């Protein structure tokens, strides 16, 4: 599926496609993953904006990977969390 990386700011969020569910990673400048999440079709930009507004997760960029279903995105999210142990994901999620 399609992958895209943008800056973790309002302009970057506005450039993300909203037409499919995604797995997203908020990453540092060096590429370390601080947070992994999913967003349903039509909520991708809104979900990233929620993180920006909260200001709780530091990051330089957001990388998304579009998936064919939200269930597929959730499975991928769990695999990435298990593998990378992001600092800002809740333990045991």
N, CA, C and O atoms as CSV, one atom per row, in Angstrom:
chain,resi,resn,atom,element,x,y,z
A,1,UNK,N,N,0.834,-1.179,0.000
A,1,UNK,CA,C,0.000,0.000,0.000
A,1,UNK,C,C,0.885,1.251,0.000
A,1,UNK,O,O,2.107,1.167,0.118
A,2,UNK,N,N,0.255,2.376,-0.131
A,2,UNK,CA,C,0.955,3.645,-0.254
A,2,UNK,C,C,1.540,4.103,1.079
A,2,UNK,O,O,0.898,3.997,2.125
A,3,UNK,N,N,2.762,4.612,1.023
A,3,UNK,CA,C,3.407,5.220,2.183
A,3,UNK,C,C,3.693,6.676,1.858
A,3,UNK,O,O,3.944,7.034,0.707
A,4,UNK,N,N,3.650,7.510,2.892
A,4,UNK,CA,C,3.958,8.922,2.714
A,4,UNK,C,C,4.531,9.446,4.019
A,4,UNK,O,O,4.084,9.064,5.100
A,5,UNK,N,N,5.529,10.330,3.914
A,5,UNK,CA,C,6.134,10.961,5.077
A,5,UNK,C,C,6.033,12.468,4.905
A,5,UNK,O,O,6.379,13.011,3.856
A,6,UNK,N,N,5.551,13.141,5.957
A,6,UNK,CA,C,5.421,14.600,5.951
A,6,UNK,C,C,5.931,15.147,7.282
A,6,UNK,O,O,6.140,14.396,8.234
A,7,UNK,N,N,6.129,16.457,7.336
A,7,UNK,CA,C,6.516,17.090,8.595
A,7,UNK,C,C,5.377,16.987,9.593
A,7,UNK,O,O,4.204,17.003,9.220
A,8,UNK,N,N,5.734,16.881,10.863
A,8,UNK,CA,C,4.745,16.786,11.942
A,8,UNK,C,C,4.328,18.202,12.339
A,8,UNK,O,O,4.729,18.725,13.379
A,9,UNK,N,N,3.508,18.804,11.472
A,9,UNK,CA,C,2.947,20.128,11.723
A,9,UNK,C,C,1.633,20.243,10.949
A,9,UNK,O,O,1.242,19.309,10.248
A,10,UNK,N,N,0.953,21.382,11.072
A,10,UNK,CA,C,-0.354,21.535,10.425
A,10,UNK,C,C,-0.260,21.424,8.909
A,10,UNK,O,O,-1.122,20.806,8.284
A,11,UNK,N,N,0.760,22.005,8.316
A,11,UNK,CA,C,0.908,21.918,6.860
A,11,UNK,C,C,1.133,20.479,6.411
A,11,UNK,O,O,0.578,20.040,5.403
A,12,UNK,N,N,1.951,19.747,7.166
A,12,UNK,CA,C,2.204,18.349,6.837
A,12,UNK,C,C,0.939,17.512,6.962
A,12,UNK,O,O,0.648,16.688,6.095
A,13,UNK,N,N,0.184,17.722,8.044
A,13,UNK,CA,C,-1.055,16.967,8.260
A,13,UNK,C,C,-2.041,17.198,7.120
A,13,UNK,O,O,-2.740,16.274,6.706
A,14,UNK,N,N,-2.098,18.409,6.617
A,14,UNK,CA,C,-3.030,18.740,5.536
A,14,UNK,C,C,-2.677,18.033,4.229
A,14,UNK,O,O,-3.529,17.906,3.349
A,15,UNK,N,N,-1.447,17.578,4.093
A,15,UNK,CA,C,-1.003,16.905,2.865
A,15,UNK,C,C,-1.257,15.397,2.871
A,15,UNK,O,O,-1.049,14.725,1.861
A,16,UNK,N,N,-1.706,14.870,4.008
A,16,UNK,CA,C,-1.908,13.424,4.099
A,16,UNK,C,C,-3.211,12.998,3.429
A,16,UNK,O,O,-4.225,13.687,3.546
A,17,UNK,N,N,-3.187,11.866,2.730
A,17,UNK,CA,C,-4.409,11.362,2.106
A,17,UNK,C,C,-5.394,10.877,3.167
A,17,UNK,O,O,-4.992,10.337,4.198
A,18,UNK,N,N,-6.661,11.072,2.911
A,18,UNK,CA,C,-7.716,10.744,3.868
A,18,UNK,C,C,-8.633,9.634,3.359
A,18,UNK,O,O,-9.650,9.339,3.988
A,19,UNK,N,N,-8.287,9.014,2.227
A,19,UNK,CA,C,-9.215,8.121,1.546
A,19,UNK,C,C,-9.156,6.652,1.965
A,19,UNK,O,O,-9.970,5.849,1.510
A,20,UNK,N,N,-8.190,6.290,2.838
A,20,UNK,CA,C,-8.076,4.907,3.304
A,20,UNK,C,C,-7.621,4.915,4.752
A,20,UNK,O,O,-7.031,5.895,5.207
A,21,UNK,N,N,-7.887,3.833,5.490
A,21,UNK,CA,C,-7.349,3.731,6.852
A,21,UNK,C,C,-5.821,3.700,6.800
A,21,UNK,O,O,-5.236,3.258,5.811
A,22,UNK,N,N,-5.186,4.168,7.862
A,22,UNK,CA,C,-3.724,4.190,7.887
A,22,UNK,C,C,-3.180,3.727,9.232
A,22,UNK,O,O,-3.865,3.757,10.254
A,23,UNK,N,N,-1.926,3.298,9.191
A,23,UNK,CA,C,-1.085,3.164,10.373
A,23,UNK,C,C,-0.137,4.350,10.276
A,23,UNK,O,O,0.466,4.580,9.228
A,24,UNK,N,N,-0.003,5.105,11.367
A,24,UNK,CA,C,0.918,6.237,11.326
A,24,UNK,C,C,1.946,6.139,12.434
A,24,UNK,O,O,1.692,5.584,13.504
A,25,UNK,N,N,3.119,6.695,12.146
A,25,UNK,CA,C,4.213,6.732,13.116
A,25,UNK,C,C,4.648,8.186,13.259
A,25,UNK,O,O,4.912,8.867,12.267
A,26,UNK,N,N,4.719,8.653,14.502
A,26,UNK,CA,C,5.295,9.961,14.771
A,26,UNK,C,C,6.755,9.700,15.107
A,26,UNK,O,O,7.067,8.974,16.051
A,27,UNK,N,N,7.653,10.305,14.318
A,27,UNK,CA,C,9.071,9.995,14.426
A,27,UNK,C,C,9.909,11.232,14.752
A,27,UNK,O,O,9.519,12.363,14.464
A,28,UNK,N,N,11.064,10.984,15.359
A,28,UNK,CA,C,12.026,12.043,15.642
A,28,UNK,C,C,12.782,12.381,14.355
A,28,UNK,O,O,12.627,11.712,13.334
A,29,UNK,N,N,13.591,13.421,14.425
A,29,UNK,CA,C,14.416,13.817,13.278
A,29,UNK,C,C,15.330,12.672,12.844
A,29,UNK,O,O,15.592,12.500,11.654
A,30,UNK,N,N,15.814,11.890,13.813
A,30,UNK,CA,C,16.725,10.789,13.500
A,30,UNK,C,C,16.005,9.520,13.041
A,30,UNK,O,O,16.650,8.534,12.684
A,31,UNK,N,N,14.657,9.543,13.052
A,31,UNK,CA,C,13.902,8.397,12.567
A,31,UNK,C,C,13.398,7.456,13.644
A,31,UNK,O,O,12.765,6.448,13.331
A,32,UNK,N,N,13.666,7.766,14.918
A,32,UNK,CA,C,13.155,6.928,16.007
A,32,UNK,C,C,11.649,7.130,16.137
A,32,UNK,O,O,11.169,8.262,16.098
A,33,UNK,N,N,10.904,6.042,16.292
A,33,UNK,CA,C,9.456,6.105,16.404
A,33,UNK,C,C,9.057,6.414,17.844
A,33,UNK,O,O,9.384,5.660,18.760
A,34,UNK,N,N,8.341,7.537,18.041
A,34,UNK,CA,C,7.852,7.922,19.365
A,34,UNK,C,C,6.442,7.420,19.637
A,34,UNK,O,O,6.068,7.208,20.791
A,35,UNK,N,N,5.650,7.227,18.571
A,35,UNK,CA,C,4.254,6.822,18.755
A,35,UNK,C,C,3.757,6.150,17.480
A,35,UNK,O,O,4.113,6.550,16.372
A,36,UNK,N,N,2.928,5.122,17.654
A,36,UNK,CA,C,2.283,4.434,16.537
A,36,UNK,C,C,0.794,4.425,16.792
A,36,UNK,O,O,0.352,4.149,17.908
A,37,UNK,N,N,0.006,4.729,15.755
A,37,UNK,CA,C,-1.440,4.719,15.900
A,37,UNK,C,C,-2.125,4.361,14.596
A,37,UNK,O,O,-1.474,4.171,13.569
A,38,UNK,N,N,-3.448,4.272,14.648
A,38,UNK,CA,C,-4.242,4.030,13.447
A,38,UNK,C,C,-5.270,5.139,13.319
A,38,UNK,O,O,-5.644,5.786,14.297
A,39,UNK,N,N,-5.712,5.338,12.099
A,39,UNK,CA,C,-6.788,6.295,11.843
A,39,UNK,C,C,-7.692,5.720,10.765
A,39,UNK,O,O,-7.225,5.161,9.773
A,40,UNK,N,N,-8.991,5.867,10.977
A,40,UNK,CA,C,-9.971,5.389,10.005
A,40,UNK,C,C,-9.981,6.273,8.768
A,40,UNK,O,O,-9.505,7.408,8.793
A,41,UNK,N,N,-10.522,5.743,7.706
A,41,UNK,CA,C,-10.700,6.519,6.482
A,41,UNK,C,C,-11.492,7.779,6.822
A,41,UNK,O,O,-12.504,7.718,7.520
A,42,UNK,N,N,-11.026,8.908,6.329
A,42,UNK,CA,C,-11.693,10.175,6.578
A,42,UNK,C,C,-11.259,10.880,7.852
A,42,UNK,O,O,-11.674,12.012,8.100
A,43,UNK,N,N,-10.413,10.217,8.686
A,43,UNK,CA,C,-9.976,10.808,9.960
A,43,UNK,C,C,-8.471,10.961,10.077
A,43,UNK,O,O,-7.964,11.312,11.143
A,44,UNK,N,N,-7.759,10.703,9.008
A,44,UNK,CA,C,-6.294,10.711,9.074
A,44,UNK,C,C,-5.780,12.097,9.462
A,44,UNK,O,O,-5.053,12.236,10.446
A,45,UNK,N,N,-6.151,13.108,8.702
A,45,UNK,CA,C,-5.676,14.464,8.980
A,45,UNK,C,C,-6.148,14.946,10.353
A,45,UNK,O,O,-5.389,15.576,11.089
A,46,UNK,N,N,-7.385,14.649,10.688
A,46,UNK,CA,C,-7.947,15.057,11.976
A,46,UNK,C,C,-7.193,14.407,13.140
A,46,UNK,O,O,-6.931,15.056,14.152
A,47,UNK,N,N,-6.850,13.138,12.995
A,47,UNK,CA,C,-6.150,12.416,14.071
A,47,UNK,C,C,-4.758,13.004,14.311
A,47,UNK,O,O,-4.346,13.176,15.459
A,48,UNK,N,N,-4.041,13.309,13.242
A,48,UNK,CA,C,-2.711,13.912,13.394
A,48,UNK,C,C,-2.848,15.288,14.035
A,48,UNK,O,O,-2.044,15.659,14.891
A,49,UNK,N,N,-3.858,16.043,13.626
A,49,UNK,CA,C,-4.095,17.364,14.206
A,49,UNK,C,C,-4.378,17.265,15.702
A,49,UNK,O,O,-3.946,18.126,16.468
A,50,UNK,N,N,-5.097,16.230,16.126
A,50,UNK,CA,C,-5.359,16.030,17.552
A,50,UNK,C,C,-4.049,15.872,18.332
A,50,UNK,O,O,-3.904,16.411,19.429
A,51,UNK,N,N,-3.106,15.133,17.760
A,51,UNK,CA,C,-1.799,14.968,18.410
A,51,UNK,C,C,-1.058,16.300,18.470
A,51,UNK,O,O,-0.442,16.628,19.485
A,52,UNK,N,N,-1.118,17.059,17.393
A,52,UNK,CA,C,-0.459,18.371,17.371
A,52,UNK,C,C,-1.059,19.292,18.430
A,52,UNK,O,O,-0.328,19.967,19.154
A,53,UNK,N,N,-2.384,19.320,18.519
A,53,UNK,CA,C,-3.063,20.183,19.481
A,53,UNK,C,C,-2.723,19.803,20.923
A,53,UNK,O,O,-2.555,20.675,21.775
A,54,UNK,N,N,-2.623,18.510,21.190
A,54,UNK,CA,C,-2.323,18.038,22.551
A,54,UNK,C,C,-0.879,18.364,22.936
A,54,UNK,O,O,-0.590,18.644,24.099
A,55,UNK,N,N,0.019,18.327,21.958
A,55,UNK,CA,C,1.413,18.670,22.211
A,55,UNK,C,C,2.147,17.731,23.148
A,55,UNK,O,O,3.164,18.113,23.727
A,56,UNK,N,N,1.658,16.521,23.310
A,56,UNK,CA,C,2.254,15.581,24.267
A,56,UNK,C,C,3.315,14.674,23.659
A,56,UNK,O,O,4.118,14.089,24.386
A,57,UNK,N,N,3.328,14.551,22.334
A,57,UNK,CA,C,4.264,13.637,21.679
A,57,UNK,C,C,5.210,14.457,20.796
A,57,UNK,O,O,4.778,15.043,19.803
A,58,UNK,N,N,6.491,14.499,21.153
A,58,UNK,CA,C,7.428,15.227,20.306
A,58,UNK,C,C,7.694,14.458,19.013
A,58,UNK,O,O,7.718,13.228,19.000
A,59,UNK,N,N,7.888,15.187,17.957
A,59,UNK,CA,C,8.186,14.547,16.687
A,59,UNK,C,C,8.564,15.556,15.638
A,59,UNK,O,O,8.242,16.740,15.743
A,60,UNK,N,N,9.251,15.076,14.622
A,60,UNK,CA,C,9.674,15.917,13.512
A,60,UNK,C,C,8.881,15.595,12.250
A,60,UNK,O,O,8.678,16.451,11.389
A,61,UNK,N,N,8.432,14.329,12.158
A,61,UNK,CA,C,7.692,13.925,10.953
A,61,UNK,C,C,6.699,12.826,11.289
A,61,UNK,O,O,6.769,12.179,12.334
A,62,UNK,N,N,5.769,12.642,10.358
A,62,UNK,CA,C,4.768,11.585,10.457
A,62,UNK,C,C,4.893,10.728,9.207
A,62,UNK,O,O,4.939,11.244,8.090
A,63,UNK,N,N,4.947,9.428,9.403
A,63,UNK,CA,C,4.969,8.492,8.274
A,63,UNK,C,C,3.677,7.692,8.338
A,63,UNK,O,O,3.328,7.132,9.377
A,64,UNK,N,N,2.973,7.647,7.211
A,64,UNK,CA,C,1.736,6.859,7.164
A,64,UNK,C,C,1.883,5.735,6.152
A,64,UNK,O,O,2.639,5.830,5.185
A,65,UNK,N,N,1.140,4.676,6.405
A,65,UNK,CA,C,1.016,3.582,5.443
A,65,UNK,C,C,-0.467,3.286,5.308
A,65,UNK,O,O,-1.127,2.923,6.282
A,66,UNK,N,N,-0.985,3.440,4.105
A,66,UNK,CA,C,-2.398,3.170,3.869
A,66,UNK,C,C,-2.650,1.669,3.859
A,66,UNK,O,O,-1.829,0.889,3.376
A,67,UNK,N,N,-3.805,1.280,4.402
A,67,UNK,CA,C,-4.198,-0.119,4.477
A,67,UNK,C,C,-5.568,-0.284,3.826
A,67,UNK,O,O,-6.278,0.698,3.609
A,68,UNK,N,N,-5.935,-1.515,3.518
A,68,UNK,CA,C,-7.223,-1.746,2.854
A,68,UNK,C,C,-8.396,-1.744,3.829
A,68,UNK,O,O,-9.538,-1.543,3.417
A,69,UNK,N,N,-8.126,-1.970,5.135
A,69,UNK,CA,C,-9.207,-1.949,6.126
A,69,UNK,C,C,-8.659,-1.485,7.469
A,69,UNK,O,O,-7.453,-1.547,7.708
A,70,UNK,N,N,-9.542,-1.021,8.340
A,70,UNK,CA,C,-9.108,-0.600,9.673
A,70,UNK,C,C,-8.625,-1.799,10.476
A,70,UNK,O,O,-7.725,-1.662,11.304
A,71,UNK,N,N,-9.208,-2.974,10.246
A,71,UNK,CA,C,-8.757,-4.184,10.953
A,71,UNK,C,C,-7.310,-4.510,10.566
A,71,UNK,O,O,-6.498,-4.850,11.426
A,72,UNK,N,N,-6.996,-4.406,9.290
A,72,UNK,CA,C,-5.628,-4.645,8.821
A,72,UNK,C,C,-4.678,-3.623,9.449
A,72,UNK,O,O,-3.563,-3.966,9.842
A,73,UNK,N,N,-5.121,-2.370,9.542
A,73,UNK,CA,C,-4.303,-1.316,10.142
A,73,UNK,C,C,-4.042,-1.601,11.619
A,73,UNK,O,O,-2.934,-1.380,12.108
A,74,UNK,N,N,-5.050,-2.088,12.328
A,74,UNK,CA,C,-4.896,-2.371,13.760
A,74,UNK,C,C,-3.930,-3.529,14.012
A,74,UNK,O,O,-3.168,-3.501,14.978
A,75,UNK,N,N,-3.959,-4.536,13.156
A,75,UNK,CA,C,-3.021,-5.659,13.279
A,75,UNK,C,C,-1.598,-5.156,13.039
A,75,UNK,O,O,-0.680,-5.496,13.785
A,76,UNK,N,N,-1.423,-4.357,12.010
A,76,UNK,CA,C,-0.100,-3.811,11.687
A,76,UNK,C,C,0.393,-2.922,12.837
A,76,UNK,O,O,1.565,-2.977,13.209
A,77,UNK,N,N,-0.512,-2.100,13.398
A,77,UNK,CA,C,-0.152,-1.229,14.518
A,77,UNK,C,C,0.419,-2.059,15.671
A,77,UNK,O,O,1.472,-1.725,16.215
A,78,UNK,N,N,-0.270,-3.136,16.041
A,78,UNK,CA,C,0.190,-3.974,17.149
A,78,UNK,C,C,1.550,-4.601,16.850
A,78,UNK,O,O,2.394,-4.707,17.739
A,79,UNK,N,N,1.761,-5.012,15.615
A,79,UNK,CA,C,3.055,-5.591,15.228
A,79,UNK,C,C,4.173,-4.562,15.345
A,79,UNK,O,O,5.253,-4.871,15.848
A,80,UNK,N,N,3.916,-3.342,14.882
A,80,UNK,CA,C,4.932,-2.290,14.941
A,80,UNK,C,C,5.220,-1.903,16.393
A,80,UNK,O,O,6.378,-1.708,16.763
A,81,UNK,N,N,4.177,-1.791,17.214
A,81,UNK,CA,C,4.371,-1.463,18.637
A,81,UNK,C,C,5.207,-2.542,19.319
A,81,UNK,O,O,6.129,-2.227,20.072
A,82,UNK,N,N,4.896,-3.799,19.063
A,82,UNK,CA,C,5.653,-4.906,19.668
A,82,UNK,C,C,7.117,-4.869,19.262
A,82,UNK,O,O,8.009,-5.123,20.071
A,83,UNK,N,N,7.346,-4.552,18.008
A,83,UNK,CA,C,8.698,-4.556,17.460
A,83,UNK,C,C,9.516,-3.339,17.901
A,83,UNK,O,O,10.699,-3.477,18.211
A,84,UNK,N,N,8.904,-2.146,17.933
A,84,UNK,CA,C,9.672,-0.916,18.162
A,84,UNK,C,C,9.544,-0.331,19.569
A,84,UNK,O,O,10.358,0.508,19.954
A,85,UNK,N,N,8.525,-0.760,20.360
A,85,UNK,CA,C,8.333,-0.272,21.725
A,85,UNK,C,C,8.403,1.260,21.813
A,85,UNK,O,O,9.255,1.788,22.528
A,86,UNK,N,N,7.525,1.985,21.103
A,86,UNK,CA,C,7.567,3.450,21.116
A,86,UNK,C,C,7.353,4.013,22.529
A,86,UNK,O,O,6.534,3.506,23.295
A,87,UNK,N,N,8.091,5.047,22.847
A,87,UNK,CA,C,8.087,5.647,24.188
A,87,UNK,C,C,6.711,6.141,24.616
A,87,UNK,O,O,6.362,6.033,25.792
A,88,UNK,N,N,5.915,6.684,23.681
A,88,UNK,CA,C,4.660,7.325,24.055
A,88,UNK,C,C,3.426,6.446,23.872
A,88,UNK,O,O,2.315,6.911,24.127
A,89,UNK,N,N,3.577,5.201,23.443
A,89,UNK,CA,C,2.450,4.269,23.419
A,89,UNK,C,C,2.287,3.696,24.825
A,89,UNK,O,O,3.270,3.422,25.513
A,90,UNK,N,N,1.039,3.520,25.239
A,90,UNK,CA,C,0.782,2.954,26.564
A,90,UNK,C,C,1.318,1.529,26.622
A,90,UNK,O,O,1.205,0.766,25.663
A,91,UNK,N,N,1.888,1.195,27.740
A,91,UNK,CA,C,2.394,-0.172,27.923
A,91,UNK,C,C,1.247,-1.171,27.899
A,91,UNK,O,O,0.201,-0.947,28.508
A,92,UNK,N,N,1.452,-2.267,27.193
A,92,UNK,CA,C,0.465,-3.330,27.157
A,92,UNK,C,C,-0.676,-3.079,26.198
A,92,UNK,O,O,-1.651,-3.831,26.204
A,93,UNK,N,N,-0.593,-2.072,25.392
A,93,UNK,CA,C,-1.688,-1.788,24.445
A,93,UNK,C,C,-1.754,-2.863,23.402
A,93,UNK,O,O,-2.604,-2.811,22.514
